[in-house]
């Protein structure tokens, strides 16, 4: 059975035409899927009974099932979601000043093997379909509606389990569906794709203009990157920066570099100076993230004085630098932690 959430608008149109209906019916069905959170074809009341019957014979609407929800004291909510084949992924929603941001997964597990990441420890299991990626948005939005939350889900970051650019075709389908005006109608300014760097897709993604880009850098030298991010380091750091120097940016737009501070590993003054040198060739801003300790992994967060000293060096060299507080520390909100816990540390 086809999951209707996996179809692009044009694929849905073709399906509807193949069932003997005019293509404009696709718009109605699309609105039911993405604007009205419909989960059963039979409830699409303004669609003819004949089309509903025929659609139900060939397709379903399969949202990811919520296997577990954990709510943090700081308002962060983490979902463990079960996909139709029993695989599990995580999705987190984070409260900001006037909205929620959802952190979405793109793969079950991850092949990149970053040493500080619980998902990396899992290894790669499979790519998520576009319907599964978008299903996370539907689940998160519904949860907030059911809770009567004052703040709405407005921003999306593809920063959960997996390397988005290693699931490129499904990522692009997902981004296109997010933009569709009769669907979720989300602006690219509200969507960020975070990548450790996959050479063959970076510039294409930029040219499409469907999202902002964040680079998970985490190390200022090739040697250190090889140590803590062996998969990502297969693309030489200097080559990554060469590619990013060509990345299409709007006037005043900057690339965001995520830098996870790991105590005693990449948080020294010398590392900050190396980072300044590395980023001198690109229009950059830096997001410092204090590591959320993960059971079983040999890394810890630096003291706040160290974080501030690191930031000060970057700022003194003119680099816009913010510190992102880790949220949801009490609910295993770091990537892959909840799945690992619920699988008995699989
Ligand atoms: S940090 Fe991201 S790229 Fe690295 S292993 Fe974890 S999920 Fe994969």
PDB file of C-alpha atoms in Angstrom, residues 74-250:
ATOM      1  CA  UNK A  74      12.150  23.325  30.527  1.00  0.00           C
ATOM      2  CA  UNK A  75       9.272  22.563  28.113  1.00  0.00           C
ATOM      3  CA  UNK A  76      11.272  20.455  25.643  1.00  0.00           C
ATOM      4  CA  UNK A  77       9.361  17.383  24.508  1.00  0.00           C
ATOM      5  CA  UNK A  78      11.002  14.320  23.039  1.00  0.00           C
ATOM      6  CA  UNK A  79       9.119  11.736  21.003  1.00  0.00           C
ATOM      7  CA  UNK A  80      10.282   8.230  20.294  1.00  0.00           C
ATOM      8  CA  UNK A  81       8.471   7.367  17.080  1.00  0.00           C
ATOM      9  CA  UNK A  82       7.893   3.942  15.622  1.00  0.00           C
ATOM     10  CA  UNK A  83       7.837   3.610  11.849  1.00  0.00           C
ATOM     11  CA  UNK A  84       5.735   1.048   9.985  1.00  0.00           C
ATOM     12  CA  UNK A  85       8.562  -1.538   9.933  1.00  0.00           C
ATOM     13  CA  UNK A  86       9.142  -1.217  13.680  1.00  0.00           C
ATOM     14  CA  UNK A  87      12.272   0.959  13.392  1.00  0.00           C
ATOM     15  CA  UNK A  88      12.409   3.836  15.870  1.00  0.00           C
ATOM     16  CA  UNK A  89      13.570   7.423  15.490  1.00  0.00           C
ATOM     17  CA  UNK A  90      13.475  10.519  17.649  1.00  0.00           C
ATOM     18  CA  UNK A  91      11.928  13.924  17.194  1.00  0.00           C
ATOM     19  CA  UNK A  92      12.249  16.773  19.688  1.00  0.00           C
ATOM     20  CA  UNK A  93      10.260  19.977  20.034  1.00  0.00           C
ATOM     21  CA  UNK A  94      11.920  22.868  21.786  1.00  0.00           C
ATOM     22  CA  UNK A  95      10.118  25.923  23.147  1.00  0.00           C
ATOM     23  CA  UNK A  96      11.579  29.293  22.112  1.00  0.00           C
ATOM     24  CA  UNK A  97      10.384  32.765  23.076  1.00  0.00           C
ATOM     25  CA  UNK A  98       7.365  32.852  20.773  1.00  0.00           C
ATOM     26  CA  UNK A  99       7.233  29.485  19.013  1.00  0.00           C
ATOM     27  CA  UNK A 100       8.342  25.856  19.060  1.00  0.00           C
ATOM     28  CA  UNK A 101      11.164  24.485  16.931  1.00  0.00           C
ATOM     29  CA  UNK A 102      11.089  20.821  15.909  1.00  0.00           C
ATOM     30  CA  UNK A 103      14.316  18.890  15.514  1.00  0.00           C
ATOM     31  CA  UNK A 104      13.733  16.190  12.900  1.00  0.00           C
ATOM     32  CA  UNK A 105      15.467  12.929  12.052  1.00  0.00           C
ATOM     33  CA  UNK A 106      16.300  11.954   8.476  1.00  0.00           C
ATOM     34  CA  UNK A 107      17.737   8.444   8.835  1.00  0.00           C
ATOM     35  CA  UNK A 108      17.333   5.496  11.173  1.00  0.00           C
ATOM     36  CA  UNK A 109      20.800   5.467  12.727  1.00  0.00           C
ATOM     37  CA  UNK A 110      23.701   7.156  10.997  1.00  0.00           C
ATOM     38  CA  UNK A 111      26.787   6.063   9.088  1.00  0.00           C
ATOM     39  CA  UNK A 112      28.921   9.046  10.106  1.00  0.00           C
ATOM     40  CA  UNK A 113      30.041   7.532  13.398  1.00  0.00           C
ATOM     41  CA  UNK A 114      30.694  10.748  15.341  1.00  0.00           C
ATOM     42  CA  UNK A 115      32.236   9.620  18.610  1.00  0.00           C
ATOM     43  CA  UNK A 116      30.158  11.910  20.824  1.00  0.00           C
ATOM     44  CA  UNK A 117      26.771  10.884  19.411  1.00  0.00           C
ATOM     45  CA  UNK A 118      24.470   8.100  20.582  1.00  0.00           C
ATOM     46  CA  UNK A 119      23.010   7.802  17.076  1.00  0.00           C
ATOM     47  CA  UNK A 120      26.494   7.373  15.658  1.00  0.00           C
ATOM     48  CA  UNK A 121      26.952   4.372  17.947  1.00  0.00           C
ATOM     49  CA  UNK A 122      23.928   2.674  16.354  1.00  0.00           C
ATOM     50  CA  UNK A 123      25.419   2.640  12.900  1.00  0.00           C
ATOM     51  CA  UNK A 124      23.268   3.098   9.810  1.00  0.00           C
ATOM     52  CA  UNK A 125      20.029   1.141   9.495  1.00  0.00           C
ATOM     53  CA  UNK A 126      18.078   2.798   6.715  1.00  0.00           C
ATOM     54  CA  UNK A 127      16.988   6.063   5.141  1.00  0.00           C
ATOM     55  CA  UNK A 128      13.694   7.564   6.220  1.00  0.00           C
ATOM     56  CA  UNK A 129      11.126   8.224   3.493  1.00  0.00           C
ATOM     57  CA  UNK A 130       9.880  11.766   2.926  1.00  0.00           C
ATOM     58  CA  UNK A 131       6.530  10.743   4.440  1.00  0.00           C
ATOM     59  CA  UNK A 132       8.301   9.575   7.583  1.00  0.00           C
ATOM     60  CA  UNK A 133      10.248  12.823   7.843  1.00  0.00           C
ATOM     61  CA  UNK A 134       7.108  14.890   7.336  1.00  0.00           C
ATOM     62  CA  UNK A 135       5.183  12.602   9.681  1.00  0.00           C
ATOM     63  CA  UNK A 136       7.334  13.956  12.511  1.00  0.00           C
ATOM     64  CA  UNK A 137       5.973  17.445  11.791  1.00  0.00           C
ATOM     65  CA  UNK A 138       2.400  16.154  11.830  1.00  0.00           C
ATOM     66  CA  UNK A 139       2.902  14.323  15.131  1.00  0.00           C
ATOM     67  CA  UNK A 140       4.564  17.335  16.770  1.00  0.00           C
ATOM     68  CA  UNK A 141       1.933  19.780  15.543  1.00  0.00           C
ATOM     69  CA  UNK A 142      -0.897  17.491  16.701  1.00  0.00           C
ATOM     70  CA  UNK A 143       0.700  17.047  20.116  1.00  0.00           C
ATOM     71  CA  UNK A 144       0.832  20.820  20.634  1.00  0.00           C
ATOM     72  CA  UNK A 145      -2.774  21.200  19.457  1.00  0.00           C
ATOM     73  CA  UNK A 146      -3.989  18.419  21.776  1.00  0.00           C
ATOM     74  CA  UNK A 147      -2.135  20.033  24.682  1.00  0.00           C
ATOM     75  CA  UNK A 148      -3.696  23.426  23.884  1.00  0.00           C
ATOM     76  CA  UNK A 149      -0.181  24.893  23.683  1.00  0.00           C
ATOM     77  CA  UNK A 150      -0.062  28.670  23.372  1.00  0.00           C
ATOM     78  CA  UNK A 151       2.998  28.565  21.137  1.00  0.00           C
ATOM     79  CA  UNK A 152       2.795  27.061  17.664  1.00  0.00           C
ATOM     80  CA  UNK A 153       5.311  24.946  15.810  1.00  0.00           C
ATOM     81  CA  UNK A 154       7.018  27.393  13.485  1.00  0.00           C
ATOM     82  CA  UNK A 155      10.626  26.401  12.863  1.00  0.00           C
ATOM     83  CA  UNK A 156      12.162  23.145  11.722  1.00  0.00           C
ATOM     84  CA  UNK A 157      15.746  21.982  11.992  1.00  0.00           C
ATOM     85  CA  UNK A 158      16.939  18.801  10.331  1.00  0.00           C
ATOM     86  CA  UNK A 159      19.398  18.084  13.091  1.00  0.00           C
ATOM     87  CA  UNK A 160      18.122  14.847  14.618  1.00  0.00           C
ATOM     88  CA  UNK A 161      19.214  11.303  13.857  1.00  0.00           C
ATOM     89  CA  UNK A 162      21.075  10.845  10.585  1.00  0.00           C
ATOM     90  CA  UNK A 163      23.000  12.880   8.037  1.00  0.00           C
ATOM     91  CA  UNK A 164      20.374  14.644   5.896  1.00  0.00           C
ATOM     92  CA  UNK A 165      22.557  14.952   2.801  1.00  0.00           C
ATOM     93  CA  UNK A 166      23.107  11.182   2.737  1.00  0.00           C
ATOM     94  CA  UNK A 167      19.335  10.893   2.196  1.00  0.00           C
ATOM     95  CA  UNK A 168      19.308  13.687  -0.332  1.00  0.00           C
ATOM     96  CA  UNK A 169      16.458  12.775  -2.701  1.00  0.00           C
ATOM     97  CA  UNK A 170      14.004  12.206   0.150  1.00  0.00           C
ATOM     98  CA  UNK A 171      15.226  15.371   1.862  1.00  0.00           C
ATOM     99  CA  UNK A 172      14.482  17.434  -1.255  1.00  0.00           C
ATOM    100  CA  UNK A 173      11.021  15.845  -1.570  1.00  0.00           C
ATOM    101  CA  UNK A 174      10.413  16.734   2.063  1.00  0.00           C
ATOM    102  CA  UNK A 175      11.545  20.345   1.638  1.00  0.00           C
ATOM    103  CA  UNK A 176       9.361  20.761  -1.444  1.00  0.00           C
ATOM    104  CA  UNK A 177       6.331  19.371   0.379  1.00  0.00           C
ATOM    105  CA  UNK A 178       6.979  21.703   3.335  1.00  0.00           C
ATOM    106  CA  UNK A 179       6.883  24.688   0.974  1.00  0.00           C
ATOM    107  CA  UNK A 180       3.710  23.749  -0.872  1.00  0.00           C
ATOM    108  CA  UNK A 181       1.211  26.639  -0.490  1.00  0.00           C
ATOM    109  CA  UNK A 182      -1.805  24.310  -0.214  1.00  0.00           C
ATOM    110  CA  UNK A 183       0.009  22.184   2.325  1.00  0.00           C
ATOM    111  CA  UNK A 184       2.219  23.057   5.272  1.00  0.00           C
ATOM    112  CA  UNK A 185       3.262  26.276   3.489  1.00  0.00           C
ATOM    113  CA  UNK A 186       6.495  26.800   5.431  1.00  0.00           C
ATOM    114  CA  UNK A 187       8.989  29.431   4.388  1.00  0.00           C
ATOM    115  CA  UNK A 188      12.594  28.426   3.772  1.00  0.00           C
ATOM    116  CA  UNK A 189      13.648  30.992   6.366  1.00  0.00           C
ATOM    117  CA  UNK A 190      12.079  28.788   9.010  1.00  0.00           C
ATOM    118  CA  UNK A 191      13.818  25.592   7.913  1.00  0.00           C
ATOM    119  CA  UNK A 192      17.452  24.737   8.613  1.00  0.00           C
ATOM    120  CA  UNK A 193      19.266  21.683   7.325  1.00  0.00           C
ATOM    121  CA  UNK A 194      22.291  20.746   9.365  1.00  0.00           C
ATOM    122  CA  UNK A 195      25.014  18.697   7.746  1.00  0.00           C
ATOM    123  CA  UNK A 196      28.435  17.420   8.671  1.00  0.00           C
ATOM    124  CA  UNK A 197      29.302  18.052   5.002  1.00  0.00           C
ATOM    125  CA  UNK A 198      28.625  15.865   1.963  1.00  0.00           C
ATOM    126  CA  UNK A 199      30.494  17.343  -0.993  1.00  0.00           C
ATOM    127  CA  UNK A 200      28.263  16.169  -3.827  1.00  0.00           C
ATOM    128  CA  UNK A 201      25.055  17.796  -2.584  1.00  0.00           C
ATOM    129  CA  UNK A 202      26.025  20.944  -0.701  1.00  0.00           C
ATOM    130  CA  UNK A 203      25.922  23.434  -3.557  1.00  0.00           C
ATOM    131  CA  UNK A 204      22.809  21.920  -5.156  1.00  0.00           C
ATOM    132  CA  UNK A 205      20.976  22.341  -1.882  1.00  0.00           C
ATOM    133  CA  UNK A 206      22.088  25.971  -1.722  1.00  0.00           C
ATOM    134  CA  UNK A 207      20.967  26.666  -5.280  1.00  0.00           C
ATOM    135  CA  UNK A 208      17.482  25.335  -4.553  1.00  0.00           C
ATOM    136  CA  UNK A 209      17.014  27.958  -1.838  1.00  0.00           C
ATOM    137  CA  UNK A 210      14.534  25.829   0.128  1.00  0.00           C
ATOM    138  CA  UNK A 211      16.279  26.109   3.498  1.00  0.00           C
ATOM    139  CA  UNK A 212      19.093  27.671   5.478  1.00  0.00           C
ATOM    140  CA  UNK A 213      22.263  25.675   5.999  1.00  0.00           C
ATOM    141  CA  UNK A 214      24.133  24.847   9.194  1.00  0.00           C
ATOM    142  CA  UNK A 215      27.435  22.994   9.211  1.00  0.00           C
ATOM    143  CA  UNK A 216      28.151  20.607  12.071  1.00  0.00           C
ATOM    144  CA  UNK A 217      31.822  21.446  12.335  1.00  0.00           C
ATOM    145  CA  UNK A 218      32.814  20.558  15.921  1.00  0.00           C
ATOM    146  CA  UNK A 219      36.560  20.540  15.193  1.00  0.00           C
ATOM    147  CA  UNK A 220      38.799  23.275  13.757  1.00  0.00           C
ATOM    148  CA  UNK A 221      41.448  20.987  12.235  1.00  0.00           C
ATOM    149  CA  UNK A 222      41.424  17.938   9.975  1.00  0.00           C
ATOM    150  CA  UNK A 223      43.316  15.871  12.565  1.00  0.00           C
ATOM    151  CA  UNK A 224      40.824  16.549  15.345  1.00  0.00           C
ATOM    152  CA  UNK A 225      37.870  16.034  13.022  1.00  0.00           C
ATOM    153  CA  UNK A 226      39.266  12.643  11.992  1.00  0.00           C
ATOM    154  CA  UNK A 227      39.402  11.719  15.645  1.00  0.00           C
ATOM    155  CA  UNK A 228      35.913  12.744  16.710  1.00  0.00           C
ATOM    156  CA  UNK A 229      33.999  12.706  13.384  1.00  0.00           C
ATOM    157  CA  UNK A 230      35.623   9.983  11.276  1.00  0.00           C
ATOM    158  CA  UNK A 231      32.821   9.742   8.704  1.00  0.00           C
ATOM    159  CA  UNK A 232      32.547  13.475   8.108  1.00  0.00           C
ATOM    160  CA  UNK A 233      36.341  13.852   7.990  1.00  0.00           C
ATOM    161  CA  UNK A 234      36.494  11.762   4.813  1.00  0.00           C
ATOM    162  CA  UNK A 235      35.778  15.104   3.172  1.00  0.00           C
ATOM    163  CA  UNK A 236      38.960  17.074   3.964  1.00  0.00           C
ATOM    164  CA  UNK A 237      38.184  20.112   6.061  1.00  0.00           C
ATOM    165  CA  UNK A 238      39.991  22.416   3.620  1.00  0.00           C
ATOM    166  CA  UNK A 239      37.859  21.022   0.748  1.00  0.00           C
ATOM    167  CA  UNK A 240      34.695  21.490   2.796  1.00  0.00           C
ATOM    168  CA  UNK A 241      35.599  25.138   3.331  1.00  0.00           C
ATOM    169  CA  UNK A 242      36.435  25.526  -0.406  1.00  0.00           C
ATOM    170  CA  UNK A 243      32.931  24.302  -1.259  1.00  0.00           C
ATOM    171  CA  UNK A 244      31.288  26.472   1.374  1.00  0.00           C
ATOM    172  CA  UNK A 245      33.121  29.528   0.044  1.00  0.00           C
ATOM    173  CA  UNK A 246      31.060  29.047  -3.143  1.00  0.00           C
ATOM    174  CA  UNK A 247      27.773  28.450  -1.320  1.00  0.00           C
ATOM    175  CA  UNK A 248      25.112  30.860  -2.637  1.00  0.00           C
ATOM    176  CA  UNK A 249      24.164  33.321   0.114  1.00  0.00           C
ATOM    177  CA  UNK A 250      21.816  36.267   0.064  1.00  0.00           C
TER     178      UNK A 250
END
